[in-house]
XYZ file of C-alpha atoms in Angstrom:
613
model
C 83.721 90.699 166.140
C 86.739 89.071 164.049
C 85.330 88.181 160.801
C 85.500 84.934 159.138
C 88.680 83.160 158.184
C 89.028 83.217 154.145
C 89.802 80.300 152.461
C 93.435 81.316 152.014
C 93.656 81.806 155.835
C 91.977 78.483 156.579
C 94.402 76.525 153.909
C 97.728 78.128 155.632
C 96.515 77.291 159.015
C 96.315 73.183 157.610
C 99.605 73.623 155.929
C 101.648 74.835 159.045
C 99.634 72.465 161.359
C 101.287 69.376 159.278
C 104.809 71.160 158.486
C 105.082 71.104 162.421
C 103.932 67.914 163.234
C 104.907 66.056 159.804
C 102.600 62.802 160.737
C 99.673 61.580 159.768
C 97.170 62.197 162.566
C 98.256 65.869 161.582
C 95.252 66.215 159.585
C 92.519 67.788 161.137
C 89.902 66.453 158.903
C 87.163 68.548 160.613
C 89.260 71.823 159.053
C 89.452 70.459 155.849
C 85.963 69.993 155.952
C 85.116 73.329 157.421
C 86.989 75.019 154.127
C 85.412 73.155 151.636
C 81.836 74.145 153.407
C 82.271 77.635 153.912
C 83.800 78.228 150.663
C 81.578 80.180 147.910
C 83.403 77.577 145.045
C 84.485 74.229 146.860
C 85.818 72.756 143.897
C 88.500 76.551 143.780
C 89.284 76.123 147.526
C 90.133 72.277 147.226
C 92.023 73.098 143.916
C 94.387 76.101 145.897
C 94.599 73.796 148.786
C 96.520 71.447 146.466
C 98.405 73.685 144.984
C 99.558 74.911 148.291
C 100.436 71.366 149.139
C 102.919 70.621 145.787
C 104.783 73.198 146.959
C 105.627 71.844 149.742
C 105.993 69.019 148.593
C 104.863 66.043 150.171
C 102.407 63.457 149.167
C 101.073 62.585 152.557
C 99.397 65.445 152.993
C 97.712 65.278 149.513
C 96.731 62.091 149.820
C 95.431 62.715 153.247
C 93.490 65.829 151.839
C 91.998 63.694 148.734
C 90.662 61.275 151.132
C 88.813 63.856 153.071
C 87.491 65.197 150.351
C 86.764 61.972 148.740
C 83.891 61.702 152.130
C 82.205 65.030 151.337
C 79.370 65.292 149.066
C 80.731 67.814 147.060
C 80.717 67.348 143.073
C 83.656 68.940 140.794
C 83.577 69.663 137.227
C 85.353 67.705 135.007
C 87.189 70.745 134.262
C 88.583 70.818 137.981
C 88.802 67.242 138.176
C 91.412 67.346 135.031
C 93.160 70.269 136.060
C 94.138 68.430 139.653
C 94.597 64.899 138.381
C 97.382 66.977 136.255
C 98.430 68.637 138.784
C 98.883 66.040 141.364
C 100.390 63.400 138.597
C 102.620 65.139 136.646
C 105.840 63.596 136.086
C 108.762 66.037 137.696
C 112.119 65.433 135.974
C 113.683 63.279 138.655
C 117.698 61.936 138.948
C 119.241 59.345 136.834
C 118.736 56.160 138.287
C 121.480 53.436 139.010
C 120.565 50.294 137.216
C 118.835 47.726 139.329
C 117.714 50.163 141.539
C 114.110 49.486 142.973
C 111.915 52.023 141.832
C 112.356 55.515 143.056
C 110.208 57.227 145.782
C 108.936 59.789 144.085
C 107.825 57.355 141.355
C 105.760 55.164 144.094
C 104.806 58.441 145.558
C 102.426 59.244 142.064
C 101.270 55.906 142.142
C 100.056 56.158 145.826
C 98.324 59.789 144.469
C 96.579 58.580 141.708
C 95.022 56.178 143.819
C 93.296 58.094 146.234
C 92.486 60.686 143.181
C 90.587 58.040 141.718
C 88.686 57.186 145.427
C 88.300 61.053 145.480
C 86.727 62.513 142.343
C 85.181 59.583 140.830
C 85.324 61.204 137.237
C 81.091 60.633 137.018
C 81.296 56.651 137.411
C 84.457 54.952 139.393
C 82.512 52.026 138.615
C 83.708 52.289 134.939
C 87.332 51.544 134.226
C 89.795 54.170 133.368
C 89.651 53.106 129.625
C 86.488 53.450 128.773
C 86.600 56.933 130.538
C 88.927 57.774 128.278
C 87.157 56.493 125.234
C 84.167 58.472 126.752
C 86.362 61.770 126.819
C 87.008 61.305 123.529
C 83.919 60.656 122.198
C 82.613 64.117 123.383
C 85.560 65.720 122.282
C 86.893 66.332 125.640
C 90.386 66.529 124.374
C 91.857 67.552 127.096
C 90.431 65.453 130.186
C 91.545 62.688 128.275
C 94.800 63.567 127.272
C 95.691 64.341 130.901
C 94.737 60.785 132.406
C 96.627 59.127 129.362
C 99.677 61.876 129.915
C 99.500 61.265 133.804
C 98.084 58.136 134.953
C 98.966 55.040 135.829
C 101.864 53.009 132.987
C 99.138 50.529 132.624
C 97.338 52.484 130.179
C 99.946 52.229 127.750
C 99.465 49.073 126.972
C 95.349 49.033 126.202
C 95.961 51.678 123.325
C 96.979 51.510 119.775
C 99.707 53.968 119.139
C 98.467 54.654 115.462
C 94.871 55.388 116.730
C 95.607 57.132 119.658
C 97.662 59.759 117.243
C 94.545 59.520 115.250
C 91.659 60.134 117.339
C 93.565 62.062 120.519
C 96.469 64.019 119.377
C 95.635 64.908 116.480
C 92.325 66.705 117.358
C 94.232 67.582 120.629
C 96.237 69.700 118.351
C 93.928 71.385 116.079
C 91.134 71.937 118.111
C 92.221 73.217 121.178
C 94.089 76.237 121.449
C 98.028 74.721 121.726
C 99.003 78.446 121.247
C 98.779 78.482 125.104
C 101.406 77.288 127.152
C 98.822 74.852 129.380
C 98.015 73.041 126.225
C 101.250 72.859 124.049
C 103.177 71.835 127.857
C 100.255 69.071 128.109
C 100.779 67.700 124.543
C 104.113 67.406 124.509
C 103.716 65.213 127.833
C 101.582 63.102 126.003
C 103.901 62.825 123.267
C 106.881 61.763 125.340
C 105.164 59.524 127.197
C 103.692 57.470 124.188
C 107.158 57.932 122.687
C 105.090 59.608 119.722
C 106.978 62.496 118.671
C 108.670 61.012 115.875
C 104.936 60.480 113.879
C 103.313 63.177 114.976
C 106.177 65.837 113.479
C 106.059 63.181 110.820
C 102.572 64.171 110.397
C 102.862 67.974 110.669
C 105.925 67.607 108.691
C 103.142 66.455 106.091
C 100.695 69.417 106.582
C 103.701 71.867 105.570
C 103.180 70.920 102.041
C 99.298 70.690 101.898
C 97.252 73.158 99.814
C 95.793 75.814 101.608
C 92.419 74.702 101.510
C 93.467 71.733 103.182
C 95.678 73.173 105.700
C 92.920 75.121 106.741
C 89.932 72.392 106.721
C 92.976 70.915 109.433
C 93.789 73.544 111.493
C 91.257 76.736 111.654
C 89.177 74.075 113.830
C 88.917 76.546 116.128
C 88.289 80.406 116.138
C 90.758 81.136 118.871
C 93.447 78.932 117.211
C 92.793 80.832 113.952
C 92.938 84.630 115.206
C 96.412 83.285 117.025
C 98.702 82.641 114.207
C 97.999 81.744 110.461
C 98.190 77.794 110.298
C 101.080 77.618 108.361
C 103.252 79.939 111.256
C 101.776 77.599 113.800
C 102.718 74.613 111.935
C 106.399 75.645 111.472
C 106.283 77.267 115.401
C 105.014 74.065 116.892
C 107.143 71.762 114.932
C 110.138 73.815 116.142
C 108.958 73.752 119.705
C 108.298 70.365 119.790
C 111.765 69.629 118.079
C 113.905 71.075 120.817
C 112.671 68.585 123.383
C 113.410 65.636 121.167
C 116.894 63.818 120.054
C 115.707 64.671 116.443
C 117.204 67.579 114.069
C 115.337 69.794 111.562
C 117.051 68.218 108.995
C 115.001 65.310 109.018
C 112.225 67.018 108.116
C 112.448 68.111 104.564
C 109.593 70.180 104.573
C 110.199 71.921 107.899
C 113.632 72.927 106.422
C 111.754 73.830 102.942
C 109.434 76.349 104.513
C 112.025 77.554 106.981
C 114.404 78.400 103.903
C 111.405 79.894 102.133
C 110.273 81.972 104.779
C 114.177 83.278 105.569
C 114.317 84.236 101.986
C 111.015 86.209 101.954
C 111.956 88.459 105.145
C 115.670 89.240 103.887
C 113.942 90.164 100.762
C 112.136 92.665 102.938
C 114.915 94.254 104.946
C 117.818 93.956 102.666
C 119.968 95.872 100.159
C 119.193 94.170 96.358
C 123.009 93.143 96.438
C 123.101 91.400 100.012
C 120.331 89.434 99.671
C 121.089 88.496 95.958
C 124.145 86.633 98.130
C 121.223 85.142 100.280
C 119.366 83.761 97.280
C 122.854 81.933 95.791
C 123.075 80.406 98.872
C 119.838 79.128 98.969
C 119.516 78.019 95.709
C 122.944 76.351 95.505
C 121.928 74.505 98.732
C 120.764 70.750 98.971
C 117.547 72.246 99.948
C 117.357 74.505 96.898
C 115.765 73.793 93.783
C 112.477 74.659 91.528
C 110.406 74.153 94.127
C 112.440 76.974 96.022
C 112.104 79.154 93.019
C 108.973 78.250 92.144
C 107.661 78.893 95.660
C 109.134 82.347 96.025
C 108.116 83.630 93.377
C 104.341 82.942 94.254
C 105.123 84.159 97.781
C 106.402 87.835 95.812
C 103.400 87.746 93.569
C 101.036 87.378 96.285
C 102.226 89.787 98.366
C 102.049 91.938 95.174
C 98.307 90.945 94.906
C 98.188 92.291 99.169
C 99.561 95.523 99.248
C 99.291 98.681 98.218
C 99.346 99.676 93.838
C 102.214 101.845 94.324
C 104.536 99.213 96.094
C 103.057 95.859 94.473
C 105.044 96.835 91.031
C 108.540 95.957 93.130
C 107.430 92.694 94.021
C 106.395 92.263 90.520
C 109.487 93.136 89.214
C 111.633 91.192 91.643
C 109.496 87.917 90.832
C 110.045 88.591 86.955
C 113.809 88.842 87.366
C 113.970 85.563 89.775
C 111.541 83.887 87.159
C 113.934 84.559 84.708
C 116.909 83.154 86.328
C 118.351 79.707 85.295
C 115.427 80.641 82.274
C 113.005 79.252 84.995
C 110.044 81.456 82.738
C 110.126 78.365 80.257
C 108.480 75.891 82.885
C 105.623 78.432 83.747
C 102.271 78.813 81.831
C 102.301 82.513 81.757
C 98.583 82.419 81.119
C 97.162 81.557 84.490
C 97.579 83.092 88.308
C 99.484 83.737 89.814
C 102.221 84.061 86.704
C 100.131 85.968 84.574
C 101.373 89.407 86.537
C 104.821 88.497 85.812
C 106.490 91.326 82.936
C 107.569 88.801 80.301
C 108.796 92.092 77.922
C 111.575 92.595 80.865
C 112.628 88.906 80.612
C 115.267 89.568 77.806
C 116.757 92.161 80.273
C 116.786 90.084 83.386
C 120.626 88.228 83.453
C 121.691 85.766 85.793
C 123.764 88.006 88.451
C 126.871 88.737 87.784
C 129.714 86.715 89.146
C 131.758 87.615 92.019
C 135.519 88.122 92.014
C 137.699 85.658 93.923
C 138.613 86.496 97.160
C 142.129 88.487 97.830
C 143.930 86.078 99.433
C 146.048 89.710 101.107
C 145.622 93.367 101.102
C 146.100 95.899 103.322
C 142.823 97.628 104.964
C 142.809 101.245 107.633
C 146.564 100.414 108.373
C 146.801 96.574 109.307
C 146.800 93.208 107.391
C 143.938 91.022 106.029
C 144.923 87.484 105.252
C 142.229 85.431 103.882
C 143.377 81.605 104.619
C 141.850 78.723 102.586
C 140.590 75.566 104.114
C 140.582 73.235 101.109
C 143.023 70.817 102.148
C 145.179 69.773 105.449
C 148.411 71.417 104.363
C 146.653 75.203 104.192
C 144.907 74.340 107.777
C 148.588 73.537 108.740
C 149.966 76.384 107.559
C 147.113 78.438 109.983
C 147.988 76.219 113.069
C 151.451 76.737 112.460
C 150.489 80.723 113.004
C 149.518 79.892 116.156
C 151.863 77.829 117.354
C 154.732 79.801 116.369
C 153.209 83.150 118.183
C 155.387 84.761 121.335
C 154.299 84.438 124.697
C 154.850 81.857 127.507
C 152.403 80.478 129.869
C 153.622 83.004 132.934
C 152.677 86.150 130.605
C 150.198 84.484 127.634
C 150.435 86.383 124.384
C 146.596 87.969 123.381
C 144.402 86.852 120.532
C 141.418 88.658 119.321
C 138.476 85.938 118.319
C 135.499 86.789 116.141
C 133.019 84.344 114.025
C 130.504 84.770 111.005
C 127.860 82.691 110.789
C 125.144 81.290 107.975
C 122.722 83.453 107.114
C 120.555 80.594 105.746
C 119.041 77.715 107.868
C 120.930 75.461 105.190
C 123.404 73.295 107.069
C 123.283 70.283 108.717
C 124.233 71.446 112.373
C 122.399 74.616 114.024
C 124.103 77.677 113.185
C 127.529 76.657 112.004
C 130.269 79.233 111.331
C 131.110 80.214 108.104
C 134.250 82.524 109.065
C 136.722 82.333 111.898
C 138.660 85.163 112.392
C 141.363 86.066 114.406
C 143.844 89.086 115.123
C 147.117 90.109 116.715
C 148.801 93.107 115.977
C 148.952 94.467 112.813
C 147.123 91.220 111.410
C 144.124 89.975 110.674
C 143.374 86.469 110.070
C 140.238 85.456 108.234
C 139.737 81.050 108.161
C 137.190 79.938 105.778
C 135.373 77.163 107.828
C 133.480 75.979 104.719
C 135.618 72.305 104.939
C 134.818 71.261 108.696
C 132.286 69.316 107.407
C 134.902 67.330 105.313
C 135.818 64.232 107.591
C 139.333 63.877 105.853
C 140.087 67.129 106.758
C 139.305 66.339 110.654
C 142.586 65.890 111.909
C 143.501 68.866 110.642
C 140.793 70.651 111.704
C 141.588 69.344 115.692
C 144.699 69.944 115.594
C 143.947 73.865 114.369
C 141.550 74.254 117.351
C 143.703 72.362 119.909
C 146.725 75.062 118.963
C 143.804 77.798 119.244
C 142.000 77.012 122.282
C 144.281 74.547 124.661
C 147.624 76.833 124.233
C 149.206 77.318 127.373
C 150.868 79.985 125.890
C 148.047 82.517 124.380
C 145.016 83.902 125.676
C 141.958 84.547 123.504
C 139.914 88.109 124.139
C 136.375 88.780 122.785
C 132.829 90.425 122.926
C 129.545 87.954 123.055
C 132.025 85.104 123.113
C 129.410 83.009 124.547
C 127.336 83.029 121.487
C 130.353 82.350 119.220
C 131.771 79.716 121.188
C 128.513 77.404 121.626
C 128.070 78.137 117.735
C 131.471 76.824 117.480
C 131.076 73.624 119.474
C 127.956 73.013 117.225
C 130.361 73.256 114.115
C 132.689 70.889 115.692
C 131.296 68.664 118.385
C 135.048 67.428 119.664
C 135.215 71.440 121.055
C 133.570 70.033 124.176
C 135.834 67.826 125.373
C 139.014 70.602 124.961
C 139.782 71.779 128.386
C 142.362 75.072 129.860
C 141.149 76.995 127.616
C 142.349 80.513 128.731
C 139.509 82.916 127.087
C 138.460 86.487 128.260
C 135.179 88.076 128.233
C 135.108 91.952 127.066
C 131.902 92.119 129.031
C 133.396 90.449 132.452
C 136.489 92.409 132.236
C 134.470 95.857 131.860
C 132.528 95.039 135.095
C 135.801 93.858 136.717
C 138.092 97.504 135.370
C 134.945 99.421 136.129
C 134.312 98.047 140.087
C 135.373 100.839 142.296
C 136.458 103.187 139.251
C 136.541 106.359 139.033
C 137.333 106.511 135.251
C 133.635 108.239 133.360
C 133.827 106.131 130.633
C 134.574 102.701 132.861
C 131.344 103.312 134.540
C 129.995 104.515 131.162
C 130.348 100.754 130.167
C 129.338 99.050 133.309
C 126.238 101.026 133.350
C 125.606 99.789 129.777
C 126.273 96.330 130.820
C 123.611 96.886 133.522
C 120.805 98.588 131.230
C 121.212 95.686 129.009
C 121.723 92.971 131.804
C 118.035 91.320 130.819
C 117.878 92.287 127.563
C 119.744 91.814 124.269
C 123.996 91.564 125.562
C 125.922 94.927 125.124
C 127.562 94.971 121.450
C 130.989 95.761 120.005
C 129.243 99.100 118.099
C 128.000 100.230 121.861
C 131.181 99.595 123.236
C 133.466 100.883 120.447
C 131.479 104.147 120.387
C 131.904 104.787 124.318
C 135.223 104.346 124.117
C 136.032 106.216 120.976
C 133.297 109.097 120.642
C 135.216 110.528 118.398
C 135.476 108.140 116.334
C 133.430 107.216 112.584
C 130.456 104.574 113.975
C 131.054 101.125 113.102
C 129.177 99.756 110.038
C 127.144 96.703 110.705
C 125.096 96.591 107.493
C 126.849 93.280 106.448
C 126.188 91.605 109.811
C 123.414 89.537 108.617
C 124.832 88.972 104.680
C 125.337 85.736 103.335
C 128.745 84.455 104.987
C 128.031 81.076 103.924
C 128.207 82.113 100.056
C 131.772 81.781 98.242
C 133.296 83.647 97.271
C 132.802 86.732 99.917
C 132.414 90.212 98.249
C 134.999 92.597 99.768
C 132.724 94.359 101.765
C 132.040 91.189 103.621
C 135.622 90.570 104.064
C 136.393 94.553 105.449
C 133.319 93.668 107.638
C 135.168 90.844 109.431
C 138.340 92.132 109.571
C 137.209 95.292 110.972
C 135.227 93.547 113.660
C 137.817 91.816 115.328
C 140.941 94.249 114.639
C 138.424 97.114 116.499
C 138.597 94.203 119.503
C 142.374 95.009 119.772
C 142.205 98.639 119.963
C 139.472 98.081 122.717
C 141.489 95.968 124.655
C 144.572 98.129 124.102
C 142.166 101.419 125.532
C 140.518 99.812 128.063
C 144.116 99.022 129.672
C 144.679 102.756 128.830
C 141.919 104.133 131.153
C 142.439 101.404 134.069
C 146.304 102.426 134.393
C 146.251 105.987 134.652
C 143.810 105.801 137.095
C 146.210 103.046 139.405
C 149.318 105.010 138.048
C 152.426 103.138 139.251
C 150.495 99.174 140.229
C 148.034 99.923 137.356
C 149.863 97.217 135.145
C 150.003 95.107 137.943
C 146.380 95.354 138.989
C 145.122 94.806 135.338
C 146.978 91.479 135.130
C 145.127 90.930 138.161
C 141.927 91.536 136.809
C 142.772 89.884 133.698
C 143.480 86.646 135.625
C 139.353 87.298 137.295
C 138.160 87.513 134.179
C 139.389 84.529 132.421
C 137.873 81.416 131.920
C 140.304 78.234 132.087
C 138.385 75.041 131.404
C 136.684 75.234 127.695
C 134.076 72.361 128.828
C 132.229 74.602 131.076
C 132.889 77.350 128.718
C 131.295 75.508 126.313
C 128.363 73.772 127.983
């Protein structure tokens, strides 16, 4: 004897009946019945028999199944009822619409849902309107069943709430009550969010929390004990606000305190994994930012001393130390009452022996460096960004055999400019030179023409080509420097990473398939870097220093180990281009230069907007 269908058989047979026939007497309402009875948890089966349904999708059939189930006798809990009004509601992101044009289908289609959910689950009175189910929800602190009927239900409902109290009484406790660690809640939030068009004051009001006590971010937040163990409120806080941030028009920078505690929190961790000298650069940079200020010193130093007060005796005298010496810069000491905590573990007898740092030499503007030459080009007015451009311009080459340029960018190290990670250093190398552009002045709008006309010589010369490693990064950073990049077009640029895969298909060479095997280990994972590749192709070779990756690049002027860094980086680009065409032709022998300009030509991209998109 067979035994019983399970609910998953029973749910595919429905499914495939109405895929074939695709009308509406193709519900058997006698199996949809049968399910729900012989299931151990009704409420489950009816729940995967709509999920199985949006994935088709098509409404009919879940509206067809709600109004079978809205004739059984079977009672949901509200949890199930919330979870499918969500689920059968939500808003999918649908195509622009022409104006004028009647509404769209799959907007008519969610009313036509919401409908028959409503005939269907009842909530526990359909004789009571929507509202006051709502205000019901709320008043049992039922968070979330409410904020899914407001986030997914009919437009109507916009108009019978306050905006101001609805932040108030729903998203607010929405927030610090339930658990918006999880990607369920924090998903259904910012739903509700967009669809009140309340993002602005509600990152207005976490924006606010940033800078309460700690008492009172806690009497806030640590609502719950889940939320608590997750994160301490003050990560959440900054997480959320970040989170939320990316799916609005709105920039960190409008929210002083967001950028405050980012700074702070930068400052504390490159405190922790840096040399003394590199992240002395990081704290001039902060400090001399708009962002900077007492309140920067003031809070790092409280930060120090409290982790002093954490860890162990033996290692809480450095962080004593280091907050003495920044307490003593600017003579900062004089404002604090030495007396109370946290200051009174500061070493006043060392103050006296705590200077300001010392100053750092002006950058060479040329010198020579492992047998090629590092020009460091000034940005300060038009006529020196001329004088770059006219580098450029004036290099050999023609468009039927391109001449090669090496690209490379630094970038802040501090979350202290106005656009998301902005370069601080452009450089660029052909042989025997090294180019390093200070891109402190792209920010100054009398120097834009300049500026555009440097990058249209760069990037839309029919003549050059430009070669790199994790040129994606470098060139989205770049359009985020200087929005007009996105509209510059035949841009002829060449990935190290696509040209490896191209040399290496079919190759022979060890060290070719050396690289594309790299490329393949790291294919998910963090892109293969200009150390991995330099050291495959030159075992032999001293390992390439990256301790001043992560240095200050925004501060000025650059110590000279910042300056070999960058110069290094993107001259070592030339000698890998230079061996990788070594290996590929003595493998092809007499075509090999032939078959490399081939592959050269497959590996280029030629129109910067996609490039940069």
């Amino acid at each position: 004897m067979e035994p019983p269908p399970t609910p998953a058989d029973q749910i595919k047979v429905i499914v495939d009946k109405f895929l074939k026939k695709q009308t509406e007497d193709s519900i058997n309402k006698n199996e949809v019945r049968d399910l729900l009875k012989n299931a151990l948890d009704s409420g489950q089966a009816f729940m995967e028999l709509i999920v199985e349904t949006e994935k088709i999708p098509n409404q009919l059939l879940v509206k067809k199944c709600l109004e079978v189930f809205g004739e059984t006798d079977v009672v949901l809990s509200r949890e199930i009822q919330s979870e499918a009004f969500g689920l059968i509601n939500k808003k999918k992101k649908a195509k622009k619409e022409q104006p004028n044009q009647k509404p769209s289908y799959q907007k008519r289609k969610l009313a036509d849902s919401f409908k028959y959910f409503v005939r269907a689950f009842k909530f526990d009175d359909m004789t009571v309107s929507l509202e006051d189910h709502v205000k019901t929800f709320i008043s049992e602190g039922d968070y979330v069943s409410a904020a899914t009927v407001l986030a997914y239900g009919p437009a109507r409902l916009l108009s019978t709430y306050d905006h101001e109290a609805l932040l108030n009484e729903l998203i607010i406790p929405l927030f610090t009550i339930e658990n918006t660690t999880t990607a369920n809640c924090k998903e259904l939030l910012f739903d509700l969010l967009k669809h009140f068009k309340a993002e602005k004051r509600f990152l207005d009001y976490l924006n606010g929390l940033l800078i309460k006590s700690k008492a009172e971010q806690e009497a806030v937040v640590y609502e719950s004990k889940e939320f608590c163990e997750a994160k301490p409120a003050f990560e959440v806080l900054k997480t959320f606000m970040a989170d939320l941030i990316k799916k609005t028009p709105y920039e960190k920078e409008e929210f002083e305190n967001l950028r405050r505690a980012t700074i702070l929190g930068e400052l504390v961790d490159k405190f922790v994994i840096q040399t003394e000298k590199d992240f002395e650069d990081s704290w001039r940079v902060a400090m001399a930012s708009k962002h900077g200020g007492t309140w920067l010193q003031a809070d790092f130093i409280n930060k120090l001393l409290r982790k002093a007060q954490a860890t162990e005796a033996e290692k809480s005298s450095s962080f004593i130390q280091a907050a003495s010496k920044y307490a003593s810069w600017n003579e900062f000491y004089k404002t604090l009452d030495v007396t109370v905590e946290p200051y009174c573990q500061l070493e006043v007898a060392n103050w006296e022996k705590c200077s300001v740092f010392e100053p750092l030499q002006e950058n060479p503007m040329h010198y020579h460096l492992d047998g090629f030459e590092v020009h460091f080009c000034k940005t300060d007015t038009a006529e020196e960004i001329d004088s770059i451009t006219e580098i450029i311009t004036n290099l050999p080459g023609s468009k039927k055999q391109p001449y090669l340029i090496h690209l490379d960018c630094e970038f802040q190290a501090l979350c202290v400019s106005n656009c998301r990670a902005k370069v601080a250093l452009l450089q660029f190398s052909i042989p025997k030179n090294v180019y390093l552009v200070d891109c402190h002045s792209m920010d100054n709008s009398a120097l834009f023409p300049a500026w555009k006309g440097f990058f249209e010589a760069f990037f839309k010369n029919k003549k050059t080509r430009i070669f790199g490693l994790g040129l994606c990064n470098d060139m989205t950073n770049l359009k985020g420097s200087f929005p007009e990049l996105k509209t510059m077009k035949k841009t002829k640029i060449i990935y190290c990473e696509t040209l490896i895969a191209c040399l290496a298909n079919g190759a022979k060479d060890a060290t070719l398939n050396k690289l594309k095997e790299g490329l393949k280990d790291r294919k998910d994972k963090k892109k293969i870097g200009l150390k991995t590749v330099h050291g495959i192709l030159f075992p032999d070779s001293e390992e390439l220093d990256k301790d001043q990756q992560r240095t200050a690049f925004d501060q000025r002027p650059l110590r000279k180990e910042q300056l070999d860094y960058a110069a290094t980086d993107v001259y070592v680009l030339h000698e890998i281009f230079n061996k990788l065409k070594e290996l590929y032709v003595a493998e092809h022998k007499d075509n090999g230069e032939i078959k490399f300009e081939e592959c050269l030509k497959k590996s280029e991209k030629t129109d910067g907007s996609i490039l940069l998109s």
